[in-house]
Short mmCIF file of C-alpha atoms in Angstrom, two decimals:
data_model
loop_
_atom_site.label_atom_id
_atom_site.label_comp_id
_atom_site.label_asym_id
_atom_site.label_seq_id
_atom_site.Cartn_x
_atom_site.Cartn_y
_atom_site.Cartn_z
CA MET A 1 50.53 -19.03 1.83
CA PRO A 2 49.65 -20.92 5.01
CA ALA A 3 47.77 -19.11 7.78
CA ALA A 4 49.98 -17.39 10.33
CA LEU A 5 50.63 -18.91 13.73
CA THR A 6 49.72 -16.22 16.21
CA SER A 7 51.13 -17.60 19.48
CA THR A 8 53.73 -15.50 21.29
CA ARG A 9 57.28 -16.44 20.32
CA HIS A 10 60.13 -16.95 22.76
CA ARG A 11 63.80 -17.12 21.72
CA VAL A 12 66.34 -19.45 23.27
CA GLU A 13 69.87 -20.46 22.32
CA ASP A 14 69.70 -24.20 21.70
CA PRO A 15 67.52 -27.31 22.21
CA GLY A 16 68.84 -27.88 25.74
CA ASP A 17 67.93 -24.34 26.70
CA ALA A 18 64.54 -24.80 25.07
CA ILE A 19 63.69 -27.77 27.27
CA GLU A 20 64.81 -25.92 30.37
CA PHE A 21 62.92 -22.80 29.30
CA CYS A 22 59.67 -24.81 29.04
CA PHE A 23 60.20 -26.11 32.58
CA GLN A 24 60.81 -22.60 33.84
CA GLN A 25 57.66 -21.27 32.21
CA GLY A 26 55.59 -23.94 33.97
CA TRP A 27 54.54 -25.50 30.65
CA SER A 28 55.67 -29.04 31.48
CA ASP A 29 54.01 -31.86 33.36
CA GLY A 30 57.36 -32.53 35.06
CA LEU A 31 59.05 -34.38 32.22
CA PRO A 32 61.16 -32.85 29.46
CA VAL A 33 59.17 -31.65 26.46
CA VAL A 34 59.96 -31.45 22.76
CA PRO A 35 60.58 -27.77 21.93
CA PRO A 36 57.52 -26.45 20.05
CA THR A 37 59.05 -24.83 16.99
CA GLU A 38 57.00 -23.45 14.12
CA ALA A 39 58.11 -26.23 11.75
CA ARG A 40 56.99 -28.95 14.15
CA VAL A 41 53.69 -27.26 14.91
CA ARG A 42 52.96 -26.75 11.22
CA ALA A 43 53.67 -30.42 10.49
CA MET A 44 51.09 -31.35 13.15
CA LEU A 45 48.43 -29.06 11.75
CA GLU A 46 49.05 -30.23 8.19
CA ALA A 47 48.73 -33.88 9.17
CA ALA A 48 45.27 -33.20 10.58
CA ARG A 49 44.43 -30.63 7.86
CA LEU A 50 43.53 -28.03 10.48
CA GLU A 51 43.73 -24.26 10.30
CA PRO A 52 45.54 -22.74 13.29
CA LYS A 53 42.56 -20.61 14.32
CA GLN A 54 40.01 -23.40 14.15
CA GLU A 55 38.24 -23.87 17.44
CA ILE A 56 38.50 -27.47 18.67
CA GLY A 57 36.53 -26.88 21.84
CA PHE A 58 35.14 -24.19 24.07
CA ILE A 59 35.21 -24.69 27.84
CA THR A 60 32.07 -22.82 28.83
CA HIS A 61 32.77 -22.68 32.55
CA ARG A 62 36.08 -20.93 31.99
CA ALA A 63 35.28 -19.14 28.73
CA VAL A 64 38.36 -20.70 27.16
CA SER A 65 38.56 -21.33 23.45
CA ILE A 66 40.89 -24.21 22.55
CA THR A 67 42.30 -23.60 19.08
CA ALA A 68 43.96 -26.10 16.76
CA GLU A 69 47.20 -24.12 17.05
CA LYS A 70 47.33 -24.56 20.82
CA VAL A 71 46.46 -28.25 20.61
CA ALA A 72 49.22 -28.75 18.03
CA ILE A 73 51.81 -26.90 20.15
CA ASN A 74 51.01 -29.04 23.17
CA ALA A 75 51.02 -32.21 21.06
CA VAL A 76 54.52 -31.34 19.82
CA MET A 77 55.65 -30.79 23.39
CA ALA A 78 54.16 -34.14 24.43
CA GLY A 79 56.22 -35.94 21.79
CA CYS A 80 53.38 -36.87 19.44
CA LEU A 81 53.96 -37.78 15.83
CA PRO A 82 51.96 -35.55 13.47
CA ALA A 83 49.73 -38.53 12.60
CA TYR A 84 48.53 -38.64 16.21
CA LEU A 85 47.01 -35.16 16.14
CA PRO A 86 43.55 -36.21 14.90
CA VAL A 87 43.28 -38.53 17.92
CA VAL A 88 44.38 -35.77 20.30
CA VAL A 89 41.88 -33.41 18.68
CA ALA A 90 39.02 -35.89 19.10
CA ALA A 91 39.93 -36.34 22.77
CA VAL A 92 40.00 -32.58 23.29
CA GLU A 93 36.59 -32.33 21.59
CA GLY A 94 35.44 -34.95 24.06
CA ILE A 95 36.57 -33.15 27.20
CA ALA A 96 35.08 -29.89 25.88
CA ASP A 97 31.72 -31.55 25.27
CA PRO A 98 28.99 -30.32 27.66
CA GLY A 99 28.31 -33.93 28.66
CA PHE A 100 31.85 -34.34 29.97
CA SER A 101 31.41 -31.07 31.85
CA TYR A 102 35.09 -30.13 32.02
CA HIS A 103 35.09 -27.93 35.07
CA GLY A 104 34.52 -30.81 37.52
CA PRO A 105 37.06 -33.34 36.26
CA GLY A 106 39.51 -30.53 35.42
CA THR A 107 39.55 -29.07 38.91
CA SER A 108 38.13 -31.48 41.49
CA THR A 109 39.85 -32.57 44.68
CA ALA A 110 38.97 -36.14 43.67
CA GLY A 111 41.80 -35.89 41.14
CA ALA A 112 40.40 -37.48 38.00
CA GLY A 113 42.45 -38.45 35.00
CA VAL A 114 41.07 -38.55 31.48
CA LEU A 115 40.83 -42.15 30.37
CA VAL A 116 41.06 -42.20 26.57
CA ILE A 117 39.86 -45.32 24.74
CA VAL A 118 40.70 -45.51 21.03
CA ASN A 119 38.55 -47.65 18.73
CA GLY A 120 38.47 -48.37 15.02
CA PRO A 121 41.13 -48.69 12.33
CA ILE A 122 43.24 -45.76 13.50
CA ALA A 123 44.19 -47.62 16.66
CA ARG A 124 46.00 -50.24 14.62
CA GLU A 125 47.39 -47.74 12.11
CA LEU A 126 49.02 -45.69 14.86
CA ASP A 127 50.01 -48.74 16.94
CA VAL A 128 47.98 -47.68 19.96
CA ASN A 129 48.59 -50.50 22.37
CA ALA A 130 45.67 -52.78 23.21
CA GLY A 131 47.71 -55.68 24.56
CA ASP A 132 50.62 -56.45 26.88
CA SER A 133 51.36 -53.88 29.57
CA LEU A 134 48.17 -52.11 28.56
CA PHE A 135 48.54 -49.04 30.73
CA GLY A 136 52.20 -48.78 29.84
CA PRO A 137 54.93 -47.89 29.61
CA GLY A 138 56.30 -48.73 26.21
CA TRP A 139 54.10 -47.32 23.47
CA ARG A 140 54.71 -43.89 22.03
CA ALA A 141 51.13 -43.36 20.82
CA ASN A 142 49.58 -44.25 24.18
CA LEU A 143 52.00 -42.20 26.21
CA THR A 144 52.17 -39.09 24.07
CA ILE A 145 48.51 -38.77 23.06
CA GLY A 146 47.39 -38.79 26.67
CA ARG A 147 50.22 -36.50 27.66
CA ALA A 148 49.13 -34.02 24.98
CA VAL A 149 45.57 -34.01 26.35
CA ARG A 150 46.85 -33.30 29.86
CA LEU A 151 49.18 -30.54 28.59
CA VAL A 152 46.20 -28.91 26.85
CA MET A 153 44.30 -29.10 30.13
CA ARG A 154 47.25 -27.55 31.94
CA ASN A 155 48.36 -24.90 29.49
CA VAL A 156 45.12 -23.96 27.73
CA CYS A 157 42.33 -24.79 30.18
CA GLY A 158 44.35 -23.69 33.22
CA SER A 159 44.18 -26.95 35.18
CA ARG A 160 47.50 -26.52 36.99
CA PRO A 161 48.04 -28.55 40.14
CA GLY A 162 47.67 -26.44 43.24
CA THR A 163 45.75 -23.65 41.55
CA LEU A 164 42.79 -24.57 39.36
CA ASP A 165 43.51 -28.30 39.57
CA ARG A 166 42.94 -29.10 43.22
CA GLY A 167 43.40 -32.88 43.06
CA THR A 168 44.21 -34.09 46.54
CA LEU A 169 46.09 -37.18 45.41
CA GLY A 170 45.70 -37.43 41.66
CA HIS A 171 47.10 -40.62 40.13
CA PRO A 172 49.75 -41.71 37.61
CA GLY A 173 47.13 -41.94 34.84
CA ARG A 174 46.97 -38.18 34.87
CA LEU A 175 50.28 -38.15 33.00
CA SER A 176 48.76 -40.29 30.26
CA TYR A 177 45.86 -42.74 30.26
CA VAL A 178 45.33 -44.05 26.74
CA ILE A 179 44.35 -47.54 25.66
CA ALA A 180 42.91 -49.10 22.53
CA GLU A 181 40.33 -51.88 22.45
CA ASN A 182 41.73 -55.18 21.20
CA GLU A 183 39.22 -55.44 18.38
CA ALA A 184 41.33 -58.00 16.50
CA ASP A 185 40.94 -60.65 19.21
CA SER A 186 37.76 -59.52 20.91
CA PRO A 187 34.67 -61.68 20.38
CA TRP A 188 32.44 -58.73 21.33
CA THR A 189 30.92 -55.65 19.75
CA PRO A 190 33.51 -52.88 19.99
CA LEU A 191 32.84 -50.02 22.38
CA HIS A 192 32.37 -47.42 19.64
CA VAL A 193 29.83 -49.59 17.81
CA GLU A 194 27.88 -49.99 21.05
CA ARG A 195 27.94 -46.22 21.30
CA GLY A 196 26.44 -45.65 17.86
CA PHE A 197 29.36 -45.59 15.44
CA ARG A 198 30.15 -47.91 12.53
CA PRO A 199 32.96 -50.45 12.91
CA GLU A 200 35.05 -48.76 10.20
CA GLN A 201 34.87 -45.39 11.93
CA SER A 202 37.65 -44.45 14.31
CA THR A 203 36.69 -42.91 17.62
CA VAL A 204 37.97 -41.70 20.93
CA THR A 205 35.97 -42.20 24.12
CA VAL A 206 36.90 -40.04 27.09
CA MET A 207 35.88 -40.79 30.66
CA ALA A 208 36.86 -38.87 33.80
CA ALA A 209 38.48 -41.63 35.80
CA GLU A 210 40.33 -42.81 38.83
CA GLY A 211 43.26 -45.21 38.49
CA PRO A 212 42.88 -48.81 37.25
CA ARG A 213 42.31 -51.52 39.87
CA GLN A 214 43.48 -54.98 39.00
CA PHE A 215 41.58 -57.99 40.25
CA TYR A 216 42.68 -61.62 40.34
CA ASN A 217 40.76 -64.67 39.37
CA GLN A 218 43.13 -67.51 38.50
CA LEU A 219 40.70 -70.16 39.59
CA SER A 220 37.47 -70.02 37.67
CA ASN A 221 36.77 -71.24 34.15
CA THR A 222 33.30 -69.77 33.91
CA ALA A 223 32.01 -66.31 33.09
CA GLU A 224 29.97 -66.22 36.25
CA GLY A 225 33.00 -67.15 38.36
CA VAL A 226 35.25 -64.43 36.95
CA LEU A 227 32.54 -61.79 37.06
CA THR A 228 31.55 -62.72 40.61
CA THR A 229 35.11 -61.94 41.70
CA LEU A 230 35.05 -58.71 39.74
CA ALA A 231 31.71 -57.62 41.21
CA ASP A 232 32.92 -58.40 44.72
CA ASP A 233 36.03 -56.29 44.15
CA MET A 234 34.04 -53.43 42.61
CA ARG A 235 31.24 -53.28 45.14
CA ILE A 236 33.04 -50.98 47.53
CA SER A 237 35.26 -48.89 45.27
CA GLY A 238 35.56 -45.36 44.03
CA ASN A 239 32.87 -42.87 44.95
CA VAL A 240 30.60 -45.54 46.40
CA MET A 241 27.70 -43.16 46.96
CA GLY A 242 28.10 -41.18 43.74
CA GLN A 243 27.08 -43.65 41.04
CA PRO A 244 29.77 -42.76 38.50
CA HIS A 245 30.62 -44.50 35.25
CA TYR A 246 32.82 -47.57 35.47
CA CYS A 247 35.09 -48.92 32.79
CA VAL A 248 35.74 -52.65 32.93
CA VAL A 249 38.80 -53.82 30.99
CA LEU A 250 38.80 -57.56 30.34
CA ALA A 251 42.18 -58.98 29.32
CA GLY A 252 42.96 -62.05 27.23
CA GLU A 253 42.35 -65.00 29.55
CA HIS A 254 39.28 -63.56 31.23
CA MET A 255 37.97 -62.37 27.89
CA ARG A 256 38.19 -65.87 26.47
CA THR A 257 36.67 -67.46 29.57
CA ILE A 258 33.73 -65.07 29.65
CA ALA A 259 33.10 -65.15 25.91
CA GLY A 260 33.46 -68.94 25.95
CA GLY A 261 30.36 -69.07 28.08
CA GLY A 262 28.45 -67.18 25.41
CA TRP A 263 28.22 -63.94 27.33
CA ASP A 264 28.04 -60.66 25.43
CA LYS A 265 28.83 -57.21 26.80
CA GLN A 266 25.21 -56.46 27.65
CA ARG A 267 24.98 -59.56 29.79
CA ILE A 268 28.27 -58.69 31.50
CA ARG A 269 26.98 -55.21 32.32
CA GLN A 270 23.69 -56.54 33.66
CA PHE A 271 25.44 -59.10 35.86
CA LEU A 272 27.86 -56.53 37.25
CA TRP A 273 25.08 -54.04 37.94
CA GLU A 274 23.03 -56.66 39.78
CA HIS A 275 25.95 -57.94 41.84
CA THR A 276 27.37 -54.61 43.03
CA HIS A 277 24.52 -53.46 45.25
CA ASN A 278 25.31 -52.56 48.86
CA THR A 279 22.95 -52.71 51.80
CA HIS A 280 22.09 -49.42 53.46
CA ALA A 281 23.16 -51.02 56.72
CA HIS A 282 26.68 -51.67 55.43
CA LEU A 283 26.93 -48.18 53.93
CA ARG A 284 25.86 -46.64 57.23
CA ARG A 285 28.10 -48.85 59.38
CA THR A 286 31.09 -47.97 57.23
CA GLN A 287 30.31 -44.23 57.36
CA ARG A 288 29.54 -43.86 53.68
CA MET A 289 25.88 -43.07 54.29
CA SER A 290 25.02 -40.78 57.18
CA GLY A 291 23.21 -41.99 60.28
CA ALA A 292 22.96 -45.25 62.20
CA PRO A 293 21.37 -48.30 60.51
CA GLU A 294 17.58 -48.20 60.63
CA PRO A 295 15.08 -51.06 60.60
CA GLY A 296 15.06 -52.65 57.17
CA ASP A 297 18.52 -51.37 56.23
CA GLU A 298 19.99 -54.89 56.26
CA THR A 299 17.94 -55.71 53.17
CA ARG A 300 17.51 -52.25 51.63
CA LEU A 301 19.88 -52.05 48.63
CA ARG A 302 21.65 -49.23 46.89
CA PRO A 303 23.18 -50.01 43.48
CA LEU A 304 26.80 -48.97 42.99
CA LEU A 305 25.82 -47.93 39.48
CA ARG A 306 22.80 -45.98 38.31
CA SER A 307 22.30 -48.27 35.31
CA PRO A 308 24.04 -51.22 33.64
CA ASP A 309 24.57 -48.90 30.68
CA ASP A 310 26.91 -46.74 32.76
CA ILE A 311 29.55 -49.50 32.54
CA LEU A 312 31.94 -49.32 29.59
CA VAL A 313 33.20 -52.82 28.79
CA VAL A 314 36.47 -52.92 26.85
CA ALA A 315 38.44 -55.96 25.68
CA ALA A 316 42.11 -55.12 26.15
CA GLY A 317 45.28 -56.24 27.90
CA GLY A 318 47.82 -59.00 27.46
CA ARG A 319 46.93 -62.49 26.23
CA ALA A 320 48.47 -64.23 29.24
CA GLY A 321 47.50 -63.73 32.85
CA ALA A 322 44.19 -64.20 34.65
CA PHE A 323 43.89 -60.53 35.56
CA SER A 324 41.59 -57.79 34.45
CA CYS A 325 40.72 -54.43 35.90
CA TYR A 326 37.98 -51.96 36.56
CA ILE A 327 38.25 -48.20 36.59
CA PRO A 328 35.87 -46.16 38.72
CA GLY A 329 34.74 -43.00 37.04
CA TRP A 330 35.02 -39.62 38.67
CA SER A 331 32.18 -38.36 40.91
CA SER A 332 28.88 -39.35 39.29
CA VAL A 333 27.32 -39.79 35.87
CA LYS A 334 25.20 -36.73 36.65
CA SER A 335 28.40 -34.68 36.99
CA SER A 336 30.37 -36.05 34.05
CA GLN A 337 29.50 -38.46 31.29
CA ALA A 338 31.76 -40.51 29.07
CA VAL A 339 31.79 -38.97 25.59
CA THR A 340 32.70 -40.57 22.26
CA LYS A 341 33.92 -38.49 19.31
CA GLU A 342 34.84 -39.55 15.80
CA VAL A 343 38.47 -39.11 14.79
CA LYS A 344 38.27 -36.89 11.70
CA ARG A 345 40.96 -37.33 9.09
CA MET B 1 68.78 -19.52 18.00
CA ILE B 2 65.48 -21.37 18.38
CA GLU B 3 62.04 -19.79 18.43
CA LEU B 4 59.39 -21.49 20.58
CA LEU B 5 55.64 -21.05 20.30
CA ASP B 6 53.79 -20.36 23.54
CA PRO B 7 51.48 -23.29 24.45
CA THR B 8 49.29 -21.35 26.87
CA VAL B 9 45.99 -19.66 26.17
CA GLU B 10 46.55 -16.01 25.36
CA VAL B 11 43.13 -14.62 24.54
CA THR B 12 39.61 -15.73 25.20
CA THR B 13 37.57 -15.09 22.14
CA ARG B 14 34.36 -14.70 24.11
CA PRO B 15 34.99 -12.37 27.06
CA ILE B 16 32.69 -12.50 30.04
CA THR B 17 30.97 -9.27 31.04
CA TYR B 18 30.59 -8.79 34.77
CA VAL B 19 28.05 -6.52 36.41
CA ASP B 20 29.58 -3.90 38.71
CA ARG B 21 29.61 -4.85 42.38
CA PRO B 22 27.09 -2.86 44.45
CA ARG B 23 28.65 -0.28 46.79
CA SER B 24 26.48 -1.50 49.65
CA LEU B 25 24.23 -4.48 50.41
CA GLU B 26 21.69 -2.22 52.18
CA GLY B 27 18.19 -3.30 51.08
CA LYS B 28 19.57 -5.70 48.45
CA ARG B 29 17.92 -9.01 47.68
CA ILE B 30 20.44 -11.86 48.01
CA GLY B 31 20.41 -15.01 45.86
CA LEU B 32 22.25 -18.02 47.28
CA ILE B 33 23.32 -20.74 44.81
CA GLU B 34 23.25 -24.06 46.60
CA ASN B 35 25.39 -26.65 44.82
CA THR B 36 24.02 -29.84 46.52
CA LYS B 37 27.26 -30.61 48.38
CA PHE B 38 26.62 -31.88 51.88
CA ASN B 39 25.87 -29.00 54.29
CA SER B 40 26.24 -26.33 51.59
CA ASP B 41 22.64 -25.25 52.23
CA ARG B 42 23.35 -24.75 55.93
CA LEU B 43 26.51 -22.77 55.24
CA LEU B 44 24.79 -20.54 52.70
CA ALA B 45 21.80 -19.91 54.99
CA LYS B 46 24.26 -18.77 57.64
CA ILE B 47 25.92 -16.45 55.15
CA GLY B 48 22.50 -15.11 54.12
CA ASP B 49 21.62 -14.43 57.75
CA ILE B 50 24.91 -12.57 58.29
CA LEU B 51 24.35 -10.47 55.18
CA LYS B 52 20.94 -9.48 56.55
CA ALA B 53 21.98 -8.90 60.17
CA GLU B 54 25.34 -7.21 59.63
CA TYR B 55 25.12 -5.70 56.15
CA GLY B 56 21.47 -4.68 55.93
CA ALA B 57 20.42 -6.96 53.10
CA ALA B 58 16.65 -7.10 52.71
CA GLU B 59 16.19 -10.85 52.22
CA TRP B 60 17.77 -13.98 50.86
CA ARG B 61 16.51 -16.79 48.66
CA MET B 62 18.22 -20.08 47.96
CA PHE B 63 18.43 -21.77 44.56
CA ARG B 64 19.55 -25.37 44.14
CA LYS B 65 21.69 -26.43 41.19
CA HIS B 66 21.31 -29.90 39.68
CA ASN B 67 24.75 -30.81 41.05
CA SER B 68 28.01 -29.18 42.06
CA SER B 69 29.85 -29.79 38.81
CA VAL B 70 27.48 -28.20 36.33
CA PRO B 71 26.59 -24.55 35.77
CA ALA B 72 23.38 -23.20 37.26
CA HIS B 73 20.57 -24.13 34.88
CA ASP B 74 18.55 -21.61 32.91
CA GLU B 75 15.52 -21.57 35.23
CA ILE B 76 17.75 -20.52 38.13
CA ILE B 77 19.46 -17.82 36.07
CA GLN B 78 16.11 -16.44 34.87
CA GLU B 79 14.62 -16.41 38.35
CA LEU B 80 17.77 -14.86 39.84
CA SER B 81 17.82 -12.06 37.31
CA LYS B 82 14.20 -11.21 38.16
CA SER B 83 14.22 -11.55 41.92
CA CYS B 84 17.73 -10.84 43.21
CA ASP B 85 20.22 -7.97 43.17
CA VAL B 86 23.33 -9.90 44.18
CA MET B 87 24.22 -13.55 44.41
CA VAL B 88 26.57 -15.76 46.38
CA ALA B 89 28.05 -18.91 44.88
CA GLY B 90 31.04 -21.04 45.70
CA ILE B 91 32.37 -24.53 46.08
CA GLY B 92 34.32 -26.34 48.72
CA ASP B 93 34.89 -29.75 50.26
#
């Protein structure tokens, strides 16, 4: 006999009413949801072999326990297939990790989304897009996994816009913000292997993040040329004074150009760190650092990033097009760190 | 008829226990939790002064968190519990 589902039950007449009822209860992100019936929720839990009461995460700041049952209900509503649940669960484990420090990204006026990067075999098994139209739309796994994470944040953690979630602007990635690394075509060490996992393990990396910013370099055929453009674009971006994480997503053409020059991810990170310093004089003149420029400020440098290691480099995006992007992290690395969790199956 | 399962959190398995609020601040020692946001120290010092001048608090002390997004660290909590009767914390931009 399977364990009982203990969530409160609500009765409605038909599927149309169910969708409308979910809107009325404030359970939706603004789009229609799949009605969370017991049969659908059970199928989710069985696919991930989870007991309903199992605690997936505990948000210390809010004293909220996130159970498998609640994650499964929200995953159903988001439109996930049951096979996606282990990925959703790993992402929820990530945002509940003390390193991610949920309360900031889940509430802040700076309006972070949760960037979810999927690595390892499960990305290909579930068809998590790593290629054309990377940030969507078009792929069920990408759209619904991220949507499920945001619904958990809304319905379980209490991050509702205008109340606990005080994002001033937010961004479209807060609906869903899931990508996979293009490990099949990438010449580089995958992100999860750099972060201590084996290639055959599947992982989810979560990073509190602003929206993606595309940069153009359709001119250069060298690594240094492409990365010089990128660094110039990055230098004044995001929380310039905060020193957050950055995620750099290098798409097909740029990936091949940079790798063709023999550059690995470590060298890319080092170059970007070195070439994104700002002078104190510029920061003061542009009102990012307080006070008027002082003697020596024209040559005194402040790095955009605390360390080269705070940059996540991911190979992903379409094969054609000399575009890539960078994603400024929320706030600062001191406030929220990117976290990688294994997808357990 | 369709039965839907509620997606929202319904119980917290680890309830928080709050200390009762004091009836008066007269003679109380005030702890101010400074969260490192710009000017938060100045604002809190002002609040501490008002609590002394207008509400009879005995004194105030300020404690600085590592940053605004993380809970107060253990050293602060330990020191607060020893040296303060009430505390003031908050966040704003």
